[in-house]
Amino acid sequence: MAQSIQRPVTEVAMQEEAHEARRLRKVLLATGVGHFVEWFDFGLYGTLAAIIGMQFFQSSSPAAALLSSFAVFGAGFVMRPLGGLWFGSLGDRIGRQKVLANVILLTSGATFVMGLLPTWQQVGLLAPALLVSTRLVQGFAAGGETSGATTYLAEFAPARRRGYFTCWIDNFGFMAFVAGSGLVFLLTASLGETAMNEWGWRIPFLIAGPLGIVGLYLRTRLEDSPEFTAAVRAGKTAQTPLRTAVTSAWRALLFCVGFVVIKAVGHWTLQTFMPGYLSTELHFSKLDSYAITTLGLFAIAVMVPFMGYLSDRFGRKPLMLAGCGGFILFTWPAMMVMAQGDMLSAMLAMLVLGAFIAAFDGACSAAMAELFPTGVRYGGMSIAYNFAVAFFGGITPWFSAYLITTTGNPFSPAFYVMGAALVTFLTVMRAKETAGQPLRR
């Protein structure tokens, strides 16, 4: 009799476990695909910065045009804190799922429009004005994406696997940059640099339209996170989540800002600055520059889930400290290796730097989510993440190019990366270990 009772109970438990696993896969896929679309759209500008500089700015110098293009890239980041404040507050009041669906619609629309913009040769000063406008819309929408997607996944994931689940946000983000960079590489190889410069650059932006529709469809079919639903039922959501975050979770805000410094600088150095740097300063062909960048970003995407698994097993702090330490010690040597002019050496240098950002990202997403209570998690993370990204990440491509122009030293951007890594290293040293613990409520 005992055996006959035990068997159904075991079968029910197995069915519930299988159902939960299917639900987690659905949530991960829909959130990840939406994040992929968001960053495919947002990252195209950086990949095509050198071409955009020539199309939208009047300059006889490729370096000056690239500098102008990076300045517009940074303008998009000016809007990220505003987007973070707006979408973060909404996410903590009306739910994560609804906000994430609106974010992807806004970004994809702006990116699609960017592919239709007239150039300097066609409309003169109106061209860069329109370019800036679309970048501002992109930046506003991006302010609600990463913090929202990370919050959403963290609130679904089991505590013992939260690092692994949340790090897939970074995996999908890097795969989006791989897809964007790879698409640009294929178009350049098939069309040739002349056709790519004249009209082929528009194709990746126009693809954003149908991709956005797919991402929107997947996100509208999701349910809200169990943590947020429980908080609503218990009456623990904040009426003014941003004010509550600033007044009651200010320590978490400061730690989150410190975490994001190297995340922002490291990401935008490898994703956005490198393609233009390799072609303009180190004199690789555009085709080789895209190939080097694409391989490096793909390697990061492959490594991130493994690093997330390690962060669940050994803790967030060891992985984050290892990533920061690697940037401090090896950024300068890696850039010197790139300058040798050999494509294989440049690829190896990109892989080395990529391993450090992968180690950091594998732990960072979960660590940020674990800092905040449920009632202010989306808004609190949005404030800290977007202000840090806007201030440190948004200026990375422009400031790196500026350092080279003013110092004449092609390796000078290494100092900026190393300084950012040191700031985050010291912050992580003072943080508490949060791996494996329940989310704060």
CSV table of C-alpha atoms in Angstrom, one decimal:
chain,number,residue,atom,x,y,z
A,1,MET,CA,0.0,0.0,0.0
A,2,ALA,CA,2.8,2.4,0.9
A,3,GLN,CA,4.5,1.7,-2.4
A,4,SER,CA,1.3,2.4,-4.4
A,5,ILE,CA,0.9,5.7,-2.6
A,6,GLN,CA,4.6,6.6,-3.0
A,7,ARG,CA,4.6,6.0,-6.8
A,8,PRO,CA,1.8,8.5,-7.7
A,9,VAL,CA,3.4,11.1,-5.4
A,10,THR,CA,6.8,10.6,-7.1
A,11,GLU,CA,5.2,10.8,-10.5
A,12,VAL,CA,3.4,14.0,-9.6
A,13,ALA,CA,6.6,15.5,-8.4
A,14,MET,CA,8.4,14.5,-11.6
A,15,GLN,CA,5.6,16.0,-13.7
A,16,GLU,CA,5.7,19.3,-11.7
A,17,GLU,CA,9.5,19.4,-12.1
A,18,ALA,CA,9.2,18.8,-15.9
A,19,HIS,CA,6.5,21.5,-16.1
A,20,GLU,CA,8.8,23.9,-14.2
A,21,ALA,CA,11.7,23.1,-16.5
A,22,ARG,CA,9.6,23.8,-19.6
A,23,ARG,CA,8.4,27.1,-18.2
A,24,LEU,CA,11.9,28.2,-17.4
A,25,ARG,CA,13.0,27.3,-20.9
A,26,LYS,CA,10.1,29.3,-22.4
A,27,VAL,CA,10.9,32.3,-20.2
A,28,LEU,CA,14.6,32.1,-21.0
A,29,LEU,CA,14.0,31.8,-24.8
A,30,ALA,CA,11.4,34.6,-25.0
A,31,THR,CA,13.4,37.0,-22.8
A,32,GLY,CA,16.7,36.1,-24.5
A,33,VAL,CA,15.4,36.4,-28.1
A,34,GLY,CA,13.9,39.8,-27.2
A,35,HIS,CA,17.2,40.9,-25.7
A,36,PHE,CA,18.9,39.6,-28.8
A,37,VAL,CA,16.7,41.8,-31.0
A,38,GLU,CA,17.2,44.8,-28.8
A,39,TRP,CA,21.0,44.6,-28.9
A,40,PHE,CA,21.2,43.6,-32.5
A,41,ASP,CA,19.4,46.9,-33.2
A,42,PHE,CA,21.4,49.0,-30.8
A,43,GLY,CA,24.8,47.5,-31.6
A,44,LEU,CA,24.6,47.9,-35.4
A,45,TYR,CA,25.5,51.6,-35.1
A,46,GLY,CA,28.8,50.8,-33.4
A,47,THR,CA,29.7,48.1,-35.9
A,48,LEU,CA,29.1,50.5,-38.8
A,49,ALA,CA,30.4,53.6,-37.1
A,50,ALA,CA,33.2,54.2,-39.6
A,51,ILE,CA,30.8,54.0,-42.6
A,52,ILE,CA,28.1,56.1,-40.8
A,53,GLY,CA,30.8,58.8,-40.1
A,54,MET,CA,31.4,59.1,-43.8
A,55,GLN,CA,27.7,59.1,-44.7
A,56,PHE,CA,26.4,61.6,-42.2
A,57,PHE,CA,29.3,64.0,-41.5
A,58,GLN,CA,31.2,66.3,-43.9
A,59,SER,CA,34.9,65.6,-43.3
A,60,SER,CA,37.9,64.8,-45.4
A,61,SER,CA,39.5,62.9,-42.5
A,62,PRO,CA,38.3,59.3,-41.8
A,63,ALA,CA,39.5,59.7,-38.2
A,64,ALA,CA,37.5,62.9,-37.7
A,65,ALA,CA,34.4,61.4,-39.3
A,66,LEU,CA,34.8,58.4,-36.9
A,67,LEU,CA,35.1,60.7,-34.0
A,68,SER,CA,31.9,62.5,-35.0
A,69,SER,CA,30.1,59.2,-35.4
A,70,PHE,CA,31.2,58.0,-31.9
A,71,ALA,CA,30.0,61.3,-30.5
A,72,VAL,CA,26.5,60.5,-31.8
A,73,PHE,CA,26.9,57.0,-30.5
A,74,GLY,CA,27.5,58.6,-27.0
A,75,ALA,CA,24.4,60.8,-27.5
A,76,GLY,CA,22.2,57.7,-27.4
A,77,PHE,CA,23.6,57.0,-24.0
A,78,VAL,CA,22.5,60.4,-22.7
A,79,MET,CA,18.9,59.2,-22.9
A,80,ARG,CA,19.5,55.8,-21.2
A,81,PRO,CA,19.2,57.2,-17.6
A,82,LEU,CA,15.9,58.9,-18.6
A,83,GLY,CA,14.7,55.6,-20.1
A,84,GLY,CA,15.8,53.8,-17.0
A,85,LEU,CA,13.9,56.1,-14.7
A,86,TRP,CA,10.8,55.8,-16.9
A,87,PHE,CA,10.7,52.1,-17.6
A,88,GLY,CA,12.2,51.1,-14.3
A,89,SER,CA,9.4,52.9,-12.4
A,90,LEU,CA,6.8,51.4,-14.7
A,91,GLY,CA,8.3,47.9,-14.3
A,92,ASP,CA,8.1,48.1,-10.5
A,93,ARG,CA,4.5,49.4,-10.6
A,94,ILE,CA,2.7,47.6,-13.5
A,95,GLY,CA,5.0,44.6,-14.1
A,96,ARG,CA,8.1,43.4,-15.9
A,97,GLN,CA,6.5,41.7,-18.9
A,98,LYS,CA,4.4,44.7,-20.2
A,99,VAL,CA,7.4,47.1,-20.0
A,100,LEU,CA,9.8,44.7,-21.8
A,101,ALA,CA,7.3,44.3,-24.7
A,102,ASN,CA,7.1,48.1,-25.1
A,103,VAL,CA,10.8,48.5,-25.0
A,104,ILE,CA,11.5,46.2,-27.9
A,105,LEU,CA,8.8,47.8,-30.1
A,106,LEU,CA,10.4,51.3,-29.6
A,107,THR,CA,13.9,50.2,-30.3
A,108,SER,CA,13.2,48.2,-33.4
A,109,GLY,CA,11.1,51.0,-34.8
A,110,ALA,CA,13.9,53.5,-34.3
A,111,THR,CA,16.5,51.2,-35.9
A,112,PHE,CA,14.3,50.5,-38.9
A,113,VAL,CA,14.0,54.3,-39.5
A,114,MET,CA,17.7,54.7,-39.2
A,115,GLY,CA,18.1,52.5,-42.3
A,116,LEU,CA,15.9,55.0,-44.3
A,117,LEU,CA,17.6,58.2,-43.3
A,118,PRO,CA,19.0,60.5,-46.0
A,119,THR,CA,22.8,61.2,-45.9
A,120,TRP,CA,24.8,64.4,-45.8
A,121,GLN,CA,25.2,64.4,-49.6
A,122,GLN,CA,21.4,64.3,-49.9
A,123,VAL,CA,20.1,66.8,-47.2
A,124,GLY,CA,23.2,68.3,-45.6
A,125,LEU,CA,22.9,69.3,-41.9
A,126,LEU,CA,19.5,67.6,-41.6
A,127,ALA,CA,21.2,64.2,-42.0
A,128,PRO,CA,23.2,64.3,-38.7
A,129,ALA,CA,20.2,65.9,-36.9
A,130,LEU,CA,17.9,63.0,-37.9
A,131,LEU,CA,20.6,60.5,-37.0
A,132,VAL,CA,20.9,62.0,-33.5
A,133,SER,CA,17.1,61.9,-33.1
A,134,THR,CA,16.9,58.2,-33.8
A,135,ARG,CA,19.9,57.5,-31.6
A,136,LEU,CA,18.1,59.3,-28.7
A,137,VAL,CA,15.0,57.2,-29.2
A,138,GLN,CA,17.2,54.0,-29.2
A,139,GLY,CA,18.9,55.1,-26.1
A,140,PHE,CA,15.7,55.9,-24.2
A,141,ALA,CA,14.3,52.5,-25.0
A,142,ALA,CA,17.6,50.7,-24.2
A,143,GLY,CA,17.4,52.2,-20.7
A,144,GLY,CA,14.6,49.8,-19.8
A,145,GLU,CA,16.0,46.6,-21.5
A,146,THR,CA,19.0,45.1,-19.7
A,147,SER,CA,17.9,45.8,-16.1
A,148,GLY,CA,14.3,44.7,-16.9
A,149,ALA,CA,15.4,41.4,-18.6
A,150,THR,CA,17.9,40.7,-15.8
A,151,THR,CA,15.2,41.3,-13.2
A,152,TYR,CA,12.7,39.2,-15.0
A,153,LEU,CA,15.0,36.2,-15.3
A,154,ALA,CA,16.4,36.5,-11.8
A,155,GLU,CA,12.9,36.4,-10.4
A,156,PHE,CA,12.1,33.1,-12.3
A,157,ALA,CA,15.4,31.3,-11.7
A,158,PRO,CA,16.1,28.9,-8.9
A,159,ALA,CA,18.5,30.4,-6.3
A,160,ARG,CA,21.1,27.7,-6.8
A,161,ARG,CA,21.1,28.4,-10.6
A,162,ARG,CA,20.5,32.1,-10.7
A,163,GLY,CA,24.0,33.0,-12.0
A,164,TYR,CA,23.6,30.5,-14.9
A,165,PHE,CA,20.1,31.7,-15.9
A,166,THR,CA,20.7,35.4,-15.7
A,167,CYS,CA,24.1,35.3,-17.6
A,168,TRP,CA,22.2,34.2,-20.7
A,169,ILE,CA,21.1,37.8,-21.0
A,170,ASP,CA,24.7,38.6,-21.7
A,171,ASN,CA,25.1,35.6,-24.0
A,172,PHE,CA,22.1,36.7,-26.1
A,173,GLY,CA,23.4,40.3,-26.1
A,174,PHE,CA,26.9,39.2,-27.3
A,175,MET,CA,25.3,36.9,-29.9
A,176,ALA,CA,23.3,39.9,-31.1
A,177,PHE,CA,26.6,41.7,-31.7
A,178,VAL,CA,28.0,38.7,-33.3
A,179,ALA,CA,25.1,38.5,-35.7
A,180,GLY,CA,25.3,42.2,-36.4
A,181,SER,CA,29.1,42.1,-36.9
A,182,GLY,CA,28.8,38.9,-38.9
A,183,LEU,CA,26.1,40.3,-41.1
A,184,VAL,CA,28.2,43.3,-41.8
A,185,PHE,CA,31.2,41.1,-42.6
A,186,LEU,CA,29.2,39.0,-45.0
A,187,LEU,CA,27.6,42.0,-46.7
A,188,THR,CA,31.1,43.6,-47.1
A,189,ALA,CA,32.5,40.4,-48.5
A,190,SER,CA,29.7,39.9,-51.0
A,191,LEU,CA,29.0,43.5,-52.0
A,192,GLY,CA,32.5,44.9,-51.7
A,193,GLU,CA,33.5,47.9,-49.7
A,194,THR,CA,32.3,50.5,-52.3
A,195,ALA,CA,28.8,49.2,-52.4
A,196,MET,CA,28.7,48.7,-48.7
A,197,ASN,CA,29.7,52.3,-48.1
A,198,GLU,CA,27.2,53.6,-50.6
A,199,TRP,CA,24.0,51.7,-49.8
A,200,GLY,CA,24.7,48.2,-48.3
A,201,TRP,CA,25.0,49.7,-44.8
A,202,ARG,CA,21.3,50.2,-44.8
A,203,ILE,CA,20.4,46.5,-45.0
A,204,PRO,CA,21.2,45.5,-41.4
A,205,PHE,CA,19.1,48.4,-40.1
A,206,LEU,CA,16.1,47.5,-42.2
A,207,ILE,CA,16.2,43.9,-40.9
A,208,ALA,CA,15.4,45.3,-37.5
A,209,GLY,CA,11.7,45.7,-38.5
A,210,PRO,CA,10.8,42.0,-38.9
A,211,LEU,CA,13.1,41.0,-36.0
A,212,GLY,CA,11.3,43.4,-33.7
A,213,ILE,CA,7.9,41.9,-34.7
A,214,VAL,CA,9.2,38.4,-33.7
A,215,GLY,CA,10.6,39.7,-30.4
A,216,LEU,CA,7.4,41.5,-29.6
A,217,TYR,CA,5.3,38.4,-30.3
A,218,LEU,CA,7.4,36.3,-27.9
A,219,ARG,CA,7.3,38.8,-25.1
A,220,THR,CA,3.6,39.4,-25.3
A,221,ARG,CA,3.0,35.7,-24.6
A,222,LEU,CA,4.9,35.7,-21.3
A,223,GLU,CA,3.5,35.9,-17.8
A,224,ASP,CA,4.8,38.1,-15.2
A,225,SER,CA,7.5,36.8,-12.7
A,226,PRO,CA,6.4,34.9,-9.7
A,227,GLU,CA,8.4,37.2,-7.4
A,228,PHE,CA,6.6,40.3,-8.7
A,229,THR,CA,3.2,38.6,-8.6
A,230,ALA,CA,3.7,37.5,-5.0
A,231,ALA,CA,4.8,41.1,-4.1
A,232,VAL,CA,1.6,42.5,-5.6
A,233,ARG,CA,-0.6,40.0,-3.7
A,234,ALA,CA,1.3,40.8,-0.5
A,235,GLY,CA,0.9,44.5,-1.1
A,236,LYS,CA,4.7,45.0,-1.1
A,237,THR,CA,5.1,47.0,-4.3
A,238,ALA,CA,6.2,50.6,-3.9
A,239,GLN,CA,3.9,53.4,-5.0
A,240,THR,CA,7.0,55.5,-5.7
A,241,PRO,CA,9.7,52.9,-6.4
A,242,LEU,CA,12.4,55.3,-7.6
A,243,ARG,CA,12.1,57.4,-4.4
A,244,THR,CA,12.0,54.2,-2.3
A,245,ALA,CA,15.1,52.9,-4.1
A,246,VAL,CA,17.1,56.1,-3.5
A,247,THR,CA,16.1,56.4,0.1
A,248,SER,CA,16.1,52.8,1.3
A,249,ALA,CA,18.4,51.0,-1.1
A,250,TRP,CA,21.2,53.6,-1.7
A,251,ARG,CA,24.0,51.2,-0.7
A,252,ALA,CA,22.7,48.7,-3.3
A,253,LEU,CA,22.7,51.5,-5.8
A,254,LEU,CA,26.3,52.4,-5.1
A,255,PHE,CA,27.5,48.8,-5.4
A,256,CYS,CA,25.6,48.4,-8.6
A,257,VAL,CA,27.2,51.5,-10.1
A,258,GLY,CA,30.6,50.2,-9.1
A,259,PHE,CA,29.9,46.8,-10.7
A,260,VAL,CA,28.8,48.3,-14.0
A,261,VAL,CA,31.9,50.5,-14.5
A,262,ILE,CA,34.1,47.8,-16.1
A,263,LYS,CA,31.1,46.1,-17.6
A,264,ALA,CA,30.2,49.2,-19.5
A,265,VAL,CA,33.7,50.2,-20.5
A,266,GLY,CA,34.8,46.6,-21.4
A,267,HIS,CA,31.7,45.9,-23.4
A,268,TRP,CA,31.8,49.1,-25.5
A,269,THR,CA,35.5,48.9,-26.0
A,270,LEU,CA,35.3,45.4,-27.5
A,271,GLN,CA,31.9,45.8,-29.3
A,272,THR,CA,32.0,49.3,-30.6
A,273,PHE,CA,35.5,50.9,-30.4
A,274,MET,CA,37.4,47.9,-31.8
A,275,PRO,CA,36.0,47.6,-35.3
A,276,GLY,CA,36.8,51.3,-36.1
A,277,TYR,CA,40.1,51.2,-34.2
A,278,LEU,CA,41.4,48.1,-36.1
A,279,SER,CA,40.6,49.7,-39.4
A,280,THR,CA,41.5,53.3,-38.8
A,281,GLU,CA,44.4,53.2,-36.4
A,282,LEU,CA,45.9,49.7,-37.0
A,283,HIS,CA,45.2,49.7,-40.7
A,284,PHE,CA,43.5,46.4,-41.0
A,285,SER,CA,41.0,46.2,-43.9
A,286,LYS,CA,37.4,46.7,-42.9
A,287,LEU,CA,36.8,43.0,-43.8
A,288,ASP,CA,39.5,41.8,-41.5
A,289,SER,CA,38.4,44.2,-38.7
A,290,TYR,CA,34.9,42.8,-38.8
A,291,ALA,CA,36.2,39.2,-38.8
A,292,ILE,CA,38.4,39.8,-35.8
A,293,THR,CA,35.6,41.5,-33.9
A,294,THR,CA,33.0,38.9,-34.8
A,295,LEU,CA,35.3,36.0,-33.7
A,296,GLY,CA,36.0,37.8,-30.4
A,297,LEU,CA,32.4,38.5,-29.6
A,298,PHE,CA,31.4,34.9,-30.5
A,299,ALA,CA,34.0,33.5,-28.1
A,300,ILE,CA,32.7,35.7,-25.3
A,301,ALA,CA,29.1,34.5,-26.0
A,302,VAL,CA,30.3,30.9,-25.8
A,303,MET,CA,32.2,31.4,-22.6
A,304,VAL,CA,29.6,33.4,-20.6
A,305,PRO,CA,27.2,30.5,-19.7
A,306,PHE,CA,30.1,28.4,-18.4
A,307,MET,CA,31.2,31.4,-16.3
A,308,GLY,CA,27.6,31.8,-15.0
A,309,TYR,CA,27.7,28.1,-13.9
A,310,LEU,CA,31.0,28.7,-12.1
A,311,SER,CA,29.5,31.7,-10.3
A,312,ASP,CA,26.8,29.5,-8.9
A,313,ARG,CA,29.3,27.0,-7.8
A,314,PHE,CA,32.1,29.2,-6.4
A,315,GLY,CA,30.4,32.5,-5.9
A,316,ARG,CA,30.0,35.8,-7.7
A,317,LYS,CA,33.0,37.6,-6.2
A,318,PRO,CA,35.8,35.2,-7.5
A,319,LEU,CA,34.6,35.5,-11.1
A,320,MET,CA,34.1,39.2,-11.0
A,321,LEU,CA,37.5,39.8,-9.4
A,322,ALA,CA,39.2,37.6,-11.9
A,323,GLY,CA,37.7,39.5,-14.8
A,324,CYS,CA,38.7,42.9,-13.3
A,325,GLY,CA,42.2,41.7,-12.6
A,326,GLY,CA,42.6,40.4,-16.1
A,327,PHE,CA,41.8,43.8,-17.6
A,328,ILE,CA,44.2,45.6,-15.2
A,329,LEU,CA,47.1,43.3,-16.1
A,330,PHE,CA,46.6,42.5,-19.8
A,331,THR,CA,44.7,45.3,-21.6
A,332,TRP,CA,47.9,47.1,-22.5
A,333,PRO,CA,49.8,44.0,-23.7
A,334,ALA,CA,46.8,42.8,-25.7
A,335,MET,CA,46.6,46.1,-27.6
A,336,MET,CA,50.3,46.0,-28.3
A,337,VAL,CA,49.9,42.5,-29.8
A,338,MET,CA,47.0,43.8,-32.0
A,339,ALA,CA,49.3,46.5,-33.3
A,340,GLN,CA,51.7,43.9,-34.8
A,341,GLY,CA,49.5,43.9,-37.8
A,342,ASP,CA,49.0,40.1,-37.9
A,343,MET,CA,45.4,39.0,-38.1
A,344,LEU,CA,46.0,35.8,-36.0
A,345,SER,CA,47.7,37.8,-33.2
A,346,ALA,CA,44.9,40.3,-33.2
A,347,MET,CA,42.3,37.6,-32.9
A,348,LEU,CA,44.2,36.0,-30.0
A,349,ALA,CA,44.4,39.3,-28.2
A,350,MET,CA,40.6,39.8,-28.7
A,351,LEU,CA,40.1,36.3,-27.2
A,352,VAL,CA,42.2,37.1,-24.1
A,353,LEU,CA,40.2,40.3,-23.4
A,354,GLY,CA,37.0,38.5,-24.2
A,355,ALA,CA,37.7,35.9,-21.6
A,356,PHE,CA,37.9,38.6,-18.9
A,357,ILE,CA,34.6,40.2,-19.8
A,358,ALA,CA,33.0,36.8,-20.0
A,359,ALA,CA,34.2,35.9,-16.5
A,360,PHE,CA,32.9,39.2,-15.2
A,361,ASP,CA,29.5,39.0,-17.0
A,362,GLY,CA,29.0,35.4,-15.9
A,363,ALA,CA,28.5,36.6,-12.3
A,364,CYS,CA,27.6,40.2,-12.6
A,365,SER,CA,23.9,40.0,-13.8
A,366,ALA,CA,22.9,37.8,-10.8
A,367,ALA,CA,25.0,39.9,-8.4
A,368,MET,CA,23.2,43.1,-9.5
A,369,ALA,CA,19.7,41.5,-9.1
A,370,GLU,CA,20.6,40.1,-5.7
A,371,LEU,CA,21.4,43.6,-4.4
A,372,PHE,CA,17.8,44.9,-4.5
A,373,PRO,CA,14.5,43.9,-2.9
A,374,THR,CA,11.6,42.9,-5.2
A,375,GLY,CA,9.6,46.1,-4.8
A,376,VAL,CA,12.4,48.3,-6.3
A,377,ARG,CA,14.6,45.7,-8.2
A,378,TYR,CA,13.7,46.9,-11.7
A,379,GLY,CA,13.8,50.6,-10.9
A,380,GLY,CA,16.8,50.4,-8.6
A,381,MET,CA,18.9,48.4,-11.1
A,382,SER,CA,17.7,50.7,-13.9
A,383,ILE,CA,18.9,53.8,-12.1
A,384,ALA,CA,22.3,52.5,-11.2
A,385,TYR,CA,23.0,50.5,-14.4
A,386,ASN,CA,22.0,53.2,-16.9
A,387,PHE,CA,23.7,56.1,-15.1
A,388,ALA,CA,26.9,54.1,-15.0
A,389,VAL,CA,26.6,52.9,-18.6
A,390,ALA,CA,25.8,56.4,-19.8
A,391,PHE,CA,28.7,58.0,-17.9
A,392,PHE,CA,31.4,55.4,-18.4
A,393,GLY,CA,30.2,53.3,-21.4
A,394,GLY,CA,28.7,55.9,-23.6
A,395,ILE,CA,31.9,58.0,-23.8
A,396,THR,CA,34.1,54.9,-24.3
A,397,PRO,CA,34.4,54.9,-28.1
A,398,TRP,CA,34.6,58.7,-28.3
A,399,PHE,CA,37.0,59.1,-25.4
A,400,SER,CA,39.2,56.3,-26.6
A,401,ALA,CA,39.5,57.9,-30.1
A,402,TYR,CA,40.1,61.2,-28.4
A,403,LEU,CA,42.9,59.8,-26.3
A,404,ILE,CA,44.6,58.5,-29.4
A,405,THR,CA,44.1,61.8,-31.3
A,406,THR,CA,45.5,64.0,-28.5
A,407,THR,CA,48.3,61.8,-27.3
A,408,GLY,CA,49.3,60.2,-30.5
A,409,ASN,CA,49.6,56.9,-28.7
A,410,PRO,CA,47.5,54.2,-30.3
A,411,PHE,CA,47.6,52.2,-27.0
A,412,SER,CA,46.3,55.0,-24.7
A,413,PRO,CA,42.7,53.7,-24.5
A,414,ALA,CA,44.2,50.8,-22.4
A,415,PHE,CA,44.6,53.2,-19.5
A,416,TYR,CA,40.9,54.0,-19.5
A,417,VAL,CA,40.0,50.3,-19.5
A,418,MET,CA,42.5,49.6,-16.7
A,419,GLY,CA,41.2,52.4,-14.6
A,420,ALA,CA,37.6,51.3,-14.9
A,421,ALA,CA,38.6,47.7,-14.0
A,422,LEU,CA,40.4,49.0,-10.9
A,423,VAL,CA,37.3,50.9,-9.7
A,424,THR,CA,35.1,47.8,-10.1
A,425,PHE,CA,37.8,45.6,-8.5
A,426,LEU,CA,37.8,47.7,-5.3
A,427,THR,CA,33.9,47.8,-5.3
A,428,VAL,CA,33.6,44.0,-5.6
A,429,MET,CA,36.2,43.5,-2.8
A,430,ARG,CA,33.8,45.4,-0.4
A,431,ALA,CA,30.6,43.6,-1.6
A,432,LYS,CA,29.0,40.7,0.2
A,433,GLU,CA,28.8,37.3,-1.5
A,434,THR,CA,25.2,36.7,-2.5
A,435,ALA,CA,25.3,33.4,-4.6
A,436,GLY,CA,22.8,30.8,-3.6
A,437,GLN,CA,20.8,33.1,-1.4
A,438,PRO,CA,17.0,33.8,-1.8
A,439,LEU,CA,16.2,37.1,-3.4
A,440,ARG,CA,15.5,40.0,-1.1
A,441,ARG,CA,11.8,40.8,-0.6
